[in-house]
Each structure stands twice: as structure tokens, then as C-alpha cells.
XYZ file of C-alpha atoms in Angstrom:
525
model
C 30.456 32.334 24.028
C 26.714 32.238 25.256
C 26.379 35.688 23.485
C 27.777 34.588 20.222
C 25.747 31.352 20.586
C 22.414 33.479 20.398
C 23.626 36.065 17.668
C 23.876 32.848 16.065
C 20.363 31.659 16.885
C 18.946 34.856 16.057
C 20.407 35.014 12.577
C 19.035 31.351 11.787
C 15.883 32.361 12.939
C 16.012 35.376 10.909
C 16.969 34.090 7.867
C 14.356 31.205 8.335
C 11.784 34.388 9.159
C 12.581 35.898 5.708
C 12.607 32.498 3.923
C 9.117 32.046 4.434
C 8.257 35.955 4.127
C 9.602 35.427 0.363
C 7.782 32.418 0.133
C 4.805 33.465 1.195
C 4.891 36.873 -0.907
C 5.678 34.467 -3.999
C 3.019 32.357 -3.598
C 0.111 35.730 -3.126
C 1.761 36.430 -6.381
C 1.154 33.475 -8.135
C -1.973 32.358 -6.419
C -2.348 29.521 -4.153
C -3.706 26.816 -6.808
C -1.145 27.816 -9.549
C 1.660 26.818 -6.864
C -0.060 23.697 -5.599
C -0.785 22.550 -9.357
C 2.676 23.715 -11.200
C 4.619 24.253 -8.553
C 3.836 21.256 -6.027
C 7.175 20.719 -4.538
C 7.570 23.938 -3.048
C 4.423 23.005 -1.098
C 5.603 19.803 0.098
C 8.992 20.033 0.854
C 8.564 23.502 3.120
C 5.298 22.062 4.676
C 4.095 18.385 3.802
C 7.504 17.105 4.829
C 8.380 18.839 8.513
C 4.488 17.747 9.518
C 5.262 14.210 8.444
C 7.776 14.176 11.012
C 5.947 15.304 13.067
C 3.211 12.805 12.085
C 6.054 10.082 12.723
C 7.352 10.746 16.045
C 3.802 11.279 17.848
C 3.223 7.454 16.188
C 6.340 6.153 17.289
C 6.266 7.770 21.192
C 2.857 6.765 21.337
C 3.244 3.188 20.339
C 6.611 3.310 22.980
C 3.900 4.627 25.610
C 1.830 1.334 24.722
C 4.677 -1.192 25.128
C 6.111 0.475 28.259
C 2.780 0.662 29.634
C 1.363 -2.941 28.255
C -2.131 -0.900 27.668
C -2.738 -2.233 24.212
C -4.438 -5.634 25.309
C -5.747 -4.538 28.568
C -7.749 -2.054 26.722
C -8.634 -3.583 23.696
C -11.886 -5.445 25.092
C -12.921 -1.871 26.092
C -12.316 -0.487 23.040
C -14.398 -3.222 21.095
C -17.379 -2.608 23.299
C -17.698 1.008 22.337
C -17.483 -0.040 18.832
C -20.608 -2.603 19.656
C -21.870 0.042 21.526
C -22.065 2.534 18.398
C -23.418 -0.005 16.334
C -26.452 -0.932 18.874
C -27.127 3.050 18.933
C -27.446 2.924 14.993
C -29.904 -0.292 15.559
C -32.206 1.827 17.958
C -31.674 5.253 15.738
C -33.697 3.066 13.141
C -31.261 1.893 10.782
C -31.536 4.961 8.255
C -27.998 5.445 6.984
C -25.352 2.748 5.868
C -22.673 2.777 8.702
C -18.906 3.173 7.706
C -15.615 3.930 9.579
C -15.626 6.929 11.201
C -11.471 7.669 10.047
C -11.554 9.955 7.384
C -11.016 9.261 3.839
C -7.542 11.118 3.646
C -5.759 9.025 6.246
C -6.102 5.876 3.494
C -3.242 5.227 1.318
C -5.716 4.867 -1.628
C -6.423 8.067 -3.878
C -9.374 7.527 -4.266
C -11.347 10.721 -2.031
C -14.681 8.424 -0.110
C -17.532 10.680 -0.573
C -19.526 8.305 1.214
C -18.190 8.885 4.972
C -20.061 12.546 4.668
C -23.682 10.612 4.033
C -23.011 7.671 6.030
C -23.238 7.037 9.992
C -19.413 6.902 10.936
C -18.434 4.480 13.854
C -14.971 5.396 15.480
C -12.498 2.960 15.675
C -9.714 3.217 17.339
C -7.709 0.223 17.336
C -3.784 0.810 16.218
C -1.929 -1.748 18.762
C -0.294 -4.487 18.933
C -1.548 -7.014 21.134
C -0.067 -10.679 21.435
C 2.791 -12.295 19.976
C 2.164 -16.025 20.517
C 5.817 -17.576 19.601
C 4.572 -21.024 20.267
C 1.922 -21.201 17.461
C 4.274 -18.299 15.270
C 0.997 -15.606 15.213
C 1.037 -12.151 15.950
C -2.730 -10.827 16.859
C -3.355 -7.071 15.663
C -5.741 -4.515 15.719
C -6.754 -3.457 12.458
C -5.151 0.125 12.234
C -1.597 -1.451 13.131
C 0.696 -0.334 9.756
C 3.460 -2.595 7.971
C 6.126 -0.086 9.354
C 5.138 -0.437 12.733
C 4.581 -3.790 12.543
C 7.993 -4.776 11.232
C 9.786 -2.557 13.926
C 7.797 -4.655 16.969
C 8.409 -8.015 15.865
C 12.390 -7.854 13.840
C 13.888 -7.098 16.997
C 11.899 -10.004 18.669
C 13.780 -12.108 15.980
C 10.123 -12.747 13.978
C 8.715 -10.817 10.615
C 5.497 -12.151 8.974
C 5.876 -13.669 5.446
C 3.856 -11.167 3.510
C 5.343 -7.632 4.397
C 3.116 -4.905 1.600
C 5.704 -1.963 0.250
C 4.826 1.356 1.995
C 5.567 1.924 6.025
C 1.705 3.410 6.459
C -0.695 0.382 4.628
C -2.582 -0.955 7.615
C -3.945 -4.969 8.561
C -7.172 -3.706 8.255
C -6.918 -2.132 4.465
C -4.659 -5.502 3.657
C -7.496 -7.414 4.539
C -10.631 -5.765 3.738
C -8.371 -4.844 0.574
C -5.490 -6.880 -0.360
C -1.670 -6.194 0.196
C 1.346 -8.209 -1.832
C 4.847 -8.052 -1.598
C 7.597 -9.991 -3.620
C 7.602 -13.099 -0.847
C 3.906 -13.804 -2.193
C 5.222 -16.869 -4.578
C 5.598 -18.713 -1.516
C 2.876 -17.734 0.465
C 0.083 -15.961 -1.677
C -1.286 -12.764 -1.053
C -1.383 -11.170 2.495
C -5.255 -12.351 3.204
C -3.855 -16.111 2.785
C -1.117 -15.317 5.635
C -4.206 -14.674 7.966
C -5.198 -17.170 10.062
C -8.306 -15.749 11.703
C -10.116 -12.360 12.149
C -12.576 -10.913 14.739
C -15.418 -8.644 13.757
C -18.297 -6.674 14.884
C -21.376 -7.298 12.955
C -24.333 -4.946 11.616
C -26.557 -6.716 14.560
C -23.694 -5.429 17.178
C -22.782 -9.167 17.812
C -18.553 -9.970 18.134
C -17.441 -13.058 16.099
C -14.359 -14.839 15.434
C -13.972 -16.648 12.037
C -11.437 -18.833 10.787
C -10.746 -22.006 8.181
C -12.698 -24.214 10.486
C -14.650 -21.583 12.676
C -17.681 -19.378 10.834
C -15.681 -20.080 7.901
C -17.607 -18.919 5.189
C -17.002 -15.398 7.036
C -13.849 -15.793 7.521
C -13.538 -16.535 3.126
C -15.979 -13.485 2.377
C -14.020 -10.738 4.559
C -10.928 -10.060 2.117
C -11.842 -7.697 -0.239
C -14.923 -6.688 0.796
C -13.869 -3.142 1.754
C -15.811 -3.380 5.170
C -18.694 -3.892 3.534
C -19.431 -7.511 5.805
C -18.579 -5.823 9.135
C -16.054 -3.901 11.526
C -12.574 -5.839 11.648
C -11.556 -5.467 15.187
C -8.685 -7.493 15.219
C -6.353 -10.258 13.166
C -4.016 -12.863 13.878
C -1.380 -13.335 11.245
C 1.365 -15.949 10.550
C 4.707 -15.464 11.429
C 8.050 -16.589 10.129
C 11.719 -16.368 11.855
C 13.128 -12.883 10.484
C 16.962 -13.086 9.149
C 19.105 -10.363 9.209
C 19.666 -9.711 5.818
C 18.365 -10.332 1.762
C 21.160 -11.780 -0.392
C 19.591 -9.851 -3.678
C 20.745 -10.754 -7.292
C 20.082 -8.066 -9.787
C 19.801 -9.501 -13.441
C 19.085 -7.287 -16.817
C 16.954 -8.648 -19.490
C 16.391 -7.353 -22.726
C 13.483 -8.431 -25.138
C 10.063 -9.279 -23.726
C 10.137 -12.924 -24.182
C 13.301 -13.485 -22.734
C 11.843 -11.168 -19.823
C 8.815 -12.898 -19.211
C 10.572 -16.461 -19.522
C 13.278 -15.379 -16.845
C 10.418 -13.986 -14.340
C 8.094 -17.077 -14.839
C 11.264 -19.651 -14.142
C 12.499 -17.627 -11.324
C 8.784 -16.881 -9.588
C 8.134 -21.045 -9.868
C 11.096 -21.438 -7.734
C 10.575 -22.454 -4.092
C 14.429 -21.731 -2.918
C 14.061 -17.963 -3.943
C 12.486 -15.972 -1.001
C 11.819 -13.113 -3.333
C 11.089 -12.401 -7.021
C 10.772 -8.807 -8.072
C 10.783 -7.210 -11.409
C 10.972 -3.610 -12.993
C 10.382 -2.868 -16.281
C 11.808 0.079 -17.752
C 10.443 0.027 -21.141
C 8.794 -2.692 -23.267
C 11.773 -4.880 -23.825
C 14.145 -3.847 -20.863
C 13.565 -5.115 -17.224
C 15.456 -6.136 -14.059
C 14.749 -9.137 -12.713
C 15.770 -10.100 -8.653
C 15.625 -12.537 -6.586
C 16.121 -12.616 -3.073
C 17.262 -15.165 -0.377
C 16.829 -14.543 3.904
C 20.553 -15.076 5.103
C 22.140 -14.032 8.695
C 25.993 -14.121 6.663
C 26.603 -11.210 4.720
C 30.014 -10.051 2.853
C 30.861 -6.755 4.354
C 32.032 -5.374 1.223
C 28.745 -6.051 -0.374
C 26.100 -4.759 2.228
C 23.667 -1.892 0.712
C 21.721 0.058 3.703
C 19.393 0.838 1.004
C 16.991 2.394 3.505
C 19.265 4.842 4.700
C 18.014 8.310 4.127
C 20.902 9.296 1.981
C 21.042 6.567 -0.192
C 19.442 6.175 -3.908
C 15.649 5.606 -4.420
C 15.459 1.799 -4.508
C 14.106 1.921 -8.531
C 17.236 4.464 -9.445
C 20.073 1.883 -8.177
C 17.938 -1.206 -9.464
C 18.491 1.086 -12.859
C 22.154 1.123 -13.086
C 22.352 -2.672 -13.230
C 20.384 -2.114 -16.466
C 22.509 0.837 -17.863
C 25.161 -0.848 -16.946
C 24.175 -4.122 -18.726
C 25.633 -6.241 -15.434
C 24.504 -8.754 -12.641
C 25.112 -7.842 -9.287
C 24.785 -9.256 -5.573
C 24.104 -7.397 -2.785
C 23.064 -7.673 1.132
C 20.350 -5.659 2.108
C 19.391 -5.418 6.183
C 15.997 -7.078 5.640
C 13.980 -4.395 7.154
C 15.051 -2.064 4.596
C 14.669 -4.405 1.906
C 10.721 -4.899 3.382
C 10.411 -1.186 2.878
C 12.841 -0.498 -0.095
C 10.238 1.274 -1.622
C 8.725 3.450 1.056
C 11.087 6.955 0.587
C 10.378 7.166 -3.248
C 6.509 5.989 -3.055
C 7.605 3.387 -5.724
C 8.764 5.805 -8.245
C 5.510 8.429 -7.312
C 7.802 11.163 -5.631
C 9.976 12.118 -8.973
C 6.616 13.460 -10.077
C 5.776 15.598 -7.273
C 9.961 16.651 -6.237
C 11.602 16.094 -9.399
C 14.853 16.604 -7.806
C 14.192 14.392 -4.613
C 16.746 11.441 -6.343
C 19.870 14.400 -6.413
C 22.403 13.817 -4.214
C 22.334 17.390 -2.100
C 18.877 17.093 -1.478
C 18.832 13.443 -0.373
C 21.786 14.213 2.418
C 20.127 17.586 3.342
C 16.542 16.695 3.457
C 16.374 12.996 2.779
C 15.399 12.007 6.284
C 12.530 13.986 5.874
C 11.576 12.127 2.665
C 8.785 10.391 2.198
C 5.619 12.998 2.875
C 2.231 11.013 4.107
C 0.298 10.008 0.977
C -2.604 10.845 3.683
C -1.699 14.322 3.667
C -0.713 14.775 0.287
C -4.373 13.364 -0.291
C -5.291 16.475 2.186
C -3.824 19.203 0.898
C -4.341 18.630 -3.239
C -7.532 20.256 -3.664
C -9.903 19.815 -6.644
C -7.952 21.178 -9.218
C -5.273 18.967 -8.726
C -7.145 15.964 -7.975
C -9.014 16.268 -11.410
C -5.739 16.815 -13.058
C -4.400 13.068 -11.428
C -7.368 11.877 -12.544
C -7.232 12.564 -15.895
C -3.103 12.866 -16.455
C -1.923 10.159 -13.859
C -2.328 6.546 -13.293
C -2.171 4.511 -10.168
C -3.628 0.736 -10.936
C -2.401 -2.743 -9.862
C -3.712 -5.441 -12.168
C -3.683 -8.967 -11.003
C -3.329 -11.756 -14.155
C -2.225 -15.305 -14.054
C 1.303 -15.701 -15.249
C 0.584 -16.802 -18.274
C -1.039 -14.142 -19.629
C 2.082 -11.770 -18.764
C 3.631 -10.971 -22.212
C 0.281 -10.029 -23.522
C -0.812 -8.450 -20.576
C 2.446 -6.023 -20.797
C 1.922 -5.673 -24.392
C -1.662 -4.656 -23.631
C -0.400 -2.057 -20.818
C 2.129 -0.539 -23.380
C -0.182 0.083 -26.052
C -3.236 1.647 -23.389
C -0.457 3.593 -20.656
C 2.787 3.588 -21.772
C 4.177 4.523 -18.338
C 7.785 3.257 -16.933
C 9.019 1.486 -14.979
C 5.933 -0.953 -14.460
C 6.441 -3.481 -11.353
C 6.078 -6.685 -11.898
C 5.345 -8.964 -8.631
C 4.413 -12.969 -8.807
C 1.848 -14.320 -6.457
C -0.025 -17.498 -5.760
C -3.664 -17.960 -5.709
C -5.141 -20.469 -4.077
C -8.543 -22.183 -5.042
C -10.200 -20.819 -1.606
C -13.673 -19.650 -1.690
C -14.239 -15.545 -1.541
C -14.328 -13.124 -4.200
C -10.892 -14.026 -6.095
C -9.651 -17.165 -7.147
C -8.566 -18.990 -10.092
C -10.980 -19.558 -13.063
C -10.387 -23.886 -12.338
C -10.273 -25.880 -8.890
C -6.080 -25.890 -8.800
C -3.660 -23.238 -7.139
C -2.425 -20.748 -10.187
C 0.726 -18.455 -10.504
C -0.790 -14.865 -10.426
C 1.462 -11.468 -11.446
C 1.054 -7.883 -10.203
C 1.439 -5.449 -12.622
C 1.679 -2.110 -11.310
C 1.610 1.138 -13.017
C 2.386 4.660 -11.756
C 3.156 7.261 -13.370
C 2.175 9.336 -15.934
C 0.770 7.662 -19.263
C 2.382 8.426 -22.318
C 0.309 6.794 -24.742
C -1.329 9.514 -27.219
C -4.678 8.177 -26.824
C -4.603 7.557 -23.313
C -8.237 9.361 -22.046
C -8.549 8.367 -18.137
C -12.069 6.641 -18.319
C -11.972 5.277 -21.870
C -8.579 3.953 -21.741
C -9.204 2.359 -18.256
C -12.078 0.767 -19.211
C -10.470 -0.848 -22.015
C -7.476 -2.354 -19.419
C -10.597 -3.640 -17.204
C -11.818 -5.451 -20.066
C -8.421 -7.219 -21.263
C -8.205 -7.739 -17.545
C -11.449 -9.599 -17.038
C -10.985 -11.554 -20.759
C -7.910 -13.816 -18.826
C -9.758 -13.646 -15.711
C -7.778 -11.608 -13.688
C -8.582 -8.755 -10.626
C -8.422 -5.124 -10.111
C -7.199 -3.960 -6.920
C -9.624 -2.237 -5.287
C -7.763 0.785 -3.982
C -7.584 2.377 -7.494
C -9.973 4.419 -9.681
C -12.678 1.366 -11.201
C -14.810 2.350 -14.174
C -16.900 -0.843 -14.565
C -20.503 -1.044 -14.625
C -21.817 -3.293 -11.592
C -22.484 -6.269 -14.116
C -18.855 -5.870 -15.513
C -17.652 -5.937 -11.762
C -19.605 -9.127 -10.548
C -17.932 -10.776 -13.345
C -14.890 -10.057 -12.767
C -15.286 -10.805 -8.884
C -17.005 -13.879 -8.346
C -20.169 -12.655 -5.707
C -21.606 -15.752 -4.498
C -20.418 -16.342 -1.420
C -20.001 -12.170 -0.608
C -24.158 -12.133 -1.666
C -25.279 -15.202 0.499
C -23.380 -13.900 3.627
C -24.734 -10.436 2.732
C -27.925 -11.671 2.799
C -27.883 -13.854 6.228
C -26.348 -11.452 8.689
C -28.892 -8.402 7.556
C -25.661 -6.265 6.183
C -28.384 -4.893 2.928
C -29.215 -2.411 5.468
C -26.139 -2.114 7.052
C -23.368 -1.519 4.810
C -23.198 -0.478 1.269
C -22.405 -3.050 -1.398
C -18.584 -3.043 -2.140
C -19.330 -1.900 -5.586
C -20.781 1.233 -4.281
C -18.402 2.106 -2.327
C -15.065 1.378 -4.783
C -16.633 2.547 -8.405
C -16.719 5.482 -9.885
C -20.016 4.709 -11.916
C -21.262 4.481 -8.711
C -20.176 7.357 -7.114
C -20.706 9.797 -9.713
């Protein structure tokens, strides 16, 4: 038995030996770039993938290690006064470079590749944990490199999820915040900045502050979305809500762009829905859900959507619309928080065009999806300059009622399907985005991935034109994606006042680039 157990073993290992001897001999032949460029998939599914797991499991045993060993808040004041440390060691170097975060560019979920962390002094943070959940005031207080999907697993078994949980397991607190994060809850409670309650920071003097609504709160308005531009984010305490065990989702087709923007306004003004989300598959065709928190679900009717085997989230939604039906269904509500995660929205069918078939999701779905941070590693020039001038990744932020134009204006400059549509609130707070008046106005994501199929789509021209429909109904870019504006174009879009004046008392000119520089591509280029 033990002998025909290791003929066995030896045969698997041989066969594996000569898989990658072909593959290796195929890709000499072809040359490294022409497989990475044409041929991405075999790339990422025979390498990409097995080191994600890899990626995942050191992650998950080392933030087991933390909770077993209760390290995380013992050593966080430690940790925060090697970051001061750094800083003070800049101060007596002479202040000669702009200081940035010492993690490298790759490990952020944007595409965008930061030139700037070569030139600039980089101060190491380290600060992944999770370090208090306070049940009697409903906060959770985090360190800034703590990511949705780790986030979610600590507090749902607790019974607790916070009420603004971004799509993709990896986005951190810190790039929420310094950034901005939304997911389809943020009708009800804005976008993930407004579910912060206060923040702690390291300033360009060394100094440790707390800000809040009624403590250094000018800082504590300035610090979303200025891309750590203000100071180092060391830690932030967020809101918290009671976590249910499951979404009661109710998938409804539309057809014609009127009736679809009329049915996502009513639903996204309505208080009793938990969750509005919308995909639109081509101009006039969408699907529209809502979502309620519920502990009762009907057996018959429960979807384990995140199970590795299942559909991508975006192909199921899709058969309600082929279909031309409604449909109800209870998802466990941590794998409706992440629904999105294993298909990268809808990014993957680009780079494994097969990843949605059947055989490959129950043979090598688990393995599914690869780190966007590696991906971002391993694509090289050429095919960074071909994303850049053949793919689009932008989320545009416009008030509600500018969303049948605003679609209209997307279809004629991208054409790219299925375009996610995602309500939010905006509240008249100070900081860099708020309404154009003094009341709170209903906000829509649009987000486009994909690959543009408009004729005279030309990466900077075309973008350029979006930015300007975008700041004519005074709406945002998010700041993750590729920005073409001039610096005049981008303070008018962004209102600067209150970033400038804070920028000007705490000495950060000399500290810390402005935003613009670091975001812009007419700045960086």
C-alpha cells in the first residue's frame, strides 16, 4: 500500500515536473512579454494564483497569532513611536525630500504605479491590527493597514459589521480614508469617511494628534481624501452596526433608461432598503437590487454566492435580465459584503476569459481571485501602457440627478458594460467634497471597467472630456484612478480651502507633496 502510495506521488510529481518543463519551453519560444501581454492567463493562473494563497494564509495565521496572543494593542504605542521617531530623523536630516509611506506602490489596490516613493523619504508603517472593539459606544478602533476582508471576519462572528463595508477583501482603513471607499449601504450612511468617528495621526513636526467632530476638527474634515498628504494615519475608530445573518436581495430588470434611472432614484431615497445596487448591461438594460439585513431566511432560497464554485456575482445578477424575471434570494451577509471580490467586479473575464466556466470554477475557483497587488507587480511596461491606453478603471461621483445624462455621457465617451451604479449620500461637511449648496444631496457611483468600445475612445483625450462633464454638475473623481486635469481644473473640482489653510498651519509645504502631485498624471509626467 505505502509503495503504491509513492508510485503515486512520484507520478503526480512527475507529471507536474513536465507541466511546467512544457510551459516553460513554450514561453522561451514565444518570449516572455508576448505571453504576459497576449497570453496573460497562463501567467496568472500557474503563478499569480498559488502565491495568492500563499499571500492569504501567512495574513490569516498571522492575524490568528495577534488575537491568540492579544499583541496588537500592547504594541501599537510602540509601533507609533518609531513612526514619530522616523519623522523627527527627517526633521534633523534637514527636511530635503517630501516624506511618504514607506509600503510600496504595488501593494495598493489602485493601478496607478507611485513614482514618487523612489524620490521621496519613505517612513515604514507597520500597523495592520485590530485593536479595540468598544461594544458599549458600537466603535471598532483600527490601524490603518487593517483590510475590509479582515475586518469583516473579526467583528461578524462577534455579532457586529460596520455600516459601510467597500467591495474587494484587500482595500485597507487607511486608503478608505485618505481615499474614499463606498459600498451599496452608503444611502443610509454616506460614504465610508462619514462612518468615521475619529482618527489619530502623526504630523510633519513628529507630534501625535487625535481629531474628531468636536476635537481638532478642522483636521479631522481635511484628512479624507487627501492621499496622506496632511500626515501619517496611525489609527481610526469606526462606527459599528449589529451584523444579521443574511441579505434578503430582490433582483429587478429594467429596460429603457428612464424607466432605469426612475426605479434606482425611488429605490436609493428609500430608508427601509439596506442596500441599493445597480448594473447596467447596456444603455437601456440594467438590474436593479435592493437589499434588506434579516436573521430568517427560506432554505430553499439561500445563495452562498461567495462560495468558490459558484457564479461571478455580475454573471447570476445577468440571468435575471436574460431571463426578463424578478427574483428573491438570501445571501449569508458576509458574502454579500464581498460578492464582488472573486471576479474583481467584472475585471478577471479580461485577464482569464474562461474563469466564469464551470470546470475551472470547481477545479481552481478557490484559488480565484489573484492580488491586484501582484498583478500590479508582475505586468511590466508593456502591459501597463497597453491598460493605459486600451482599458478603463474610473469611478465618477454625480448627484442623482444628473444620472441619465451622466450615463448617456459615459456611453457616448467609453462604451464599456456592465457599468455599476451605487447611490450615496453627501453630507454638507466641510473637506474637499461636498455638495455645491448647504443641504445633504443624493450622490451616484458610476463605475466603469472594462474595456471601452467607443471608436473614438483615445485614453487622455477621452478622459479629459468625462472630467469635464464631471466637474460641469459638480461631481468628484475618485482618486485611485488615472486623473488628467490640469491643477486649476482639479481645485475646481475639489473645493481646497480648508485642505490649503491646514496645509499651511502645520508646516506640511515642506513635508508632504500636494495631493495633486501625487494623484495626476500632468503632474507626474
Amino acid at each position: 500500500m505505502e509503495r503504491e502510495r509513492a508510485v503515486g506521488v512520484m507520478s503526480a510529481l512527475w507529471s507536474v515536473g513536465a507541466g511546467l518543463l512544457l510551459l516553460l519551453l513554450w514561453v522561451r519560444h514565444r518570449g516572455l512579454e508576448a505571453v504576459l501581454v497576449h497570453h496573460r492567463w497562463v501567467f496568472v493562473c500557474f503563478f499569480l494564483m498559488p502565491l495568492s494563497i500563499l499571500f492569504d494564509i501567512y495574513y490569516q495565521l498571522r492575524a490568528w497569532a495577534v488575537w491568540r496572543l492579544h499583541s496588537a494593542p500592547r504594541q501599537h504605542a510602540q509601533r507609533v513611536r518609531h513612526i514619530q521617531q522616523q519623522v523627527r530623523e527627517w526633521k534633523k536630516e534637514g527636511s530635503k525630500r517630501y516624506m511618504c509611506t514607506g509600503r510600496p506602490g504595488w501593494l495598493t489596490v489602485s493601478l496607478r504605479v507611485g513614482k514618487y516613493k523612489k524620490t521621496h523619504k519613505n517612513i515604514m508603517i507597520n500597523l495592520m491590527d485590530v485593536l479595540e472593539v468598544d461594544s458599549e459606544r458600537q466603535v471598532v478602533r483600527v490601524e490603518p493597514l487593517v483590510s475590509m476582508g479582515q475586518l469583516t471576519a473579526y467583528l461578524n462572528p462577534m455579532g457586529w459589521t460596520i455600516p459601510v463595508v467597500p467591495e474587494l477583501d484587500d482595500l485597507t482603513v487607511g486608503g478608505l480614508i485618505m481615499g474614499t471607499g463606498i459600498e451599496s449601504s452608503s444611502h443610509i450612511y454616506g460614504l465610508f469617511q462619514h462612518t468615521c468617528v475619529a482618527y489619530e495621526l502623526v504630523l510633519a513636526d513628529g507630534s501625535l494628534v487625535r481629531c474628531s467632530p468636536t476635537e481638532n476638527s478642522d483636521l479631522f474634515y481635511a484628512v479624507p481624501w487627501s492621499c496622506g498628504t496632511l500626515g501619517f494615519l496611525v489609527a481610526a475608530e469606526i462606527k459599528m452596526i449589529p451584523a444579521k445573518k443574511y441579505v434578503k436581495i430582490h433582483y429587478e430588470p429594467v429596460r429603457g433608461l428612464q424607466k432605469i434611472c426612475e426605479k434606482f432614484t425611488e429605490e436609493s431615497q428609500k430608508k427601509e432598503n439596506s442596500f441599493v445596487e445597480g448594473l447596467l448591461y447596456s444603455l437601456d438594460e440594467a438590474v436593479i437590487m435592493t437589499g434588506v439585513l434579516t436573521d430568517e431566511a427560506e432554505q430553499s432560497k439561500i445563495n452562498r454566492i461567495g462560495n468558490y464554485y459558484k457564479p461571478w456575482f455580475f454573471k447570476h445578477v445577468e440571468k435575471y435580465l436574460k431571463a426578463d424575471r424578478t427574483g428573491v434570494e438570501y445571501i449569508p451577509s458576509r458574502h454579500y459584503y464581498h460578492r464582488h471580490t472573486r471576479s474583481i467586479f467584472w475585471e478577471l473575464q479580461d485577464i482569464i476569459p474562461f474563469g466564469n466556466n464551470p470546470v475551472f470554477r470547481y477545479l481552481f475557483g478557490w484559488m480565484v481571485p489573484p492580488k491586484i497587488s501582484l498583478l500590479k507587480l508582475t505586468q511590466g511596461e508593456a502591459i501597463r501602457k497597453l491598460y493605459e491606453q486600451h482599458h478603463v478603471v474610473q469611478d465618477m461621483l454625480v448627484p442623482m440627478k444628473n444620472l441619465e445624462k451622466s450615463i448617456q455621457t459615459f456611453h457616448v465617451d467609453l462604451n464599456v458594460y456592465p457599468i455599476w451604479l451605487c447611490p450615496f449620500i453627501l453630507p454638507n461637511n466641510p473637506g474637499m467634497v461636498h455638495p455645491k449648496g448647504n443641504e445633504t444631496e443624493l450622490y451616484v457611483d458610476i463605475g466603469a471597467y472594462g474595456e471601452p468600445k467607443s471608436k473614438q475612445f483615445e485614453a487622455r483625450a477621452s478622459m479629459r472630456q468625462m472630467e469635464k462633464f464631471v466637474r460641469s454638475v459638480h461631481g468628484f473623481q475618485m482618486l485611485y484612478a488615472d486623473c488628467y486635469m490640469t491643477r486649476e481644473e482639479f481645485w475646481d473640482m475639489f473645493d481646497g480651502s480648508l485642505y490649503h489653510k491646514l496645509r499651511e498651519q502645520m508646516n506640511c509645504k515642506d513635508a508632504f507633496p500636494e495631493v495633486y502631485d501625487k494623484i495626476c498624471k500632468a503632474a507626474r509626467h
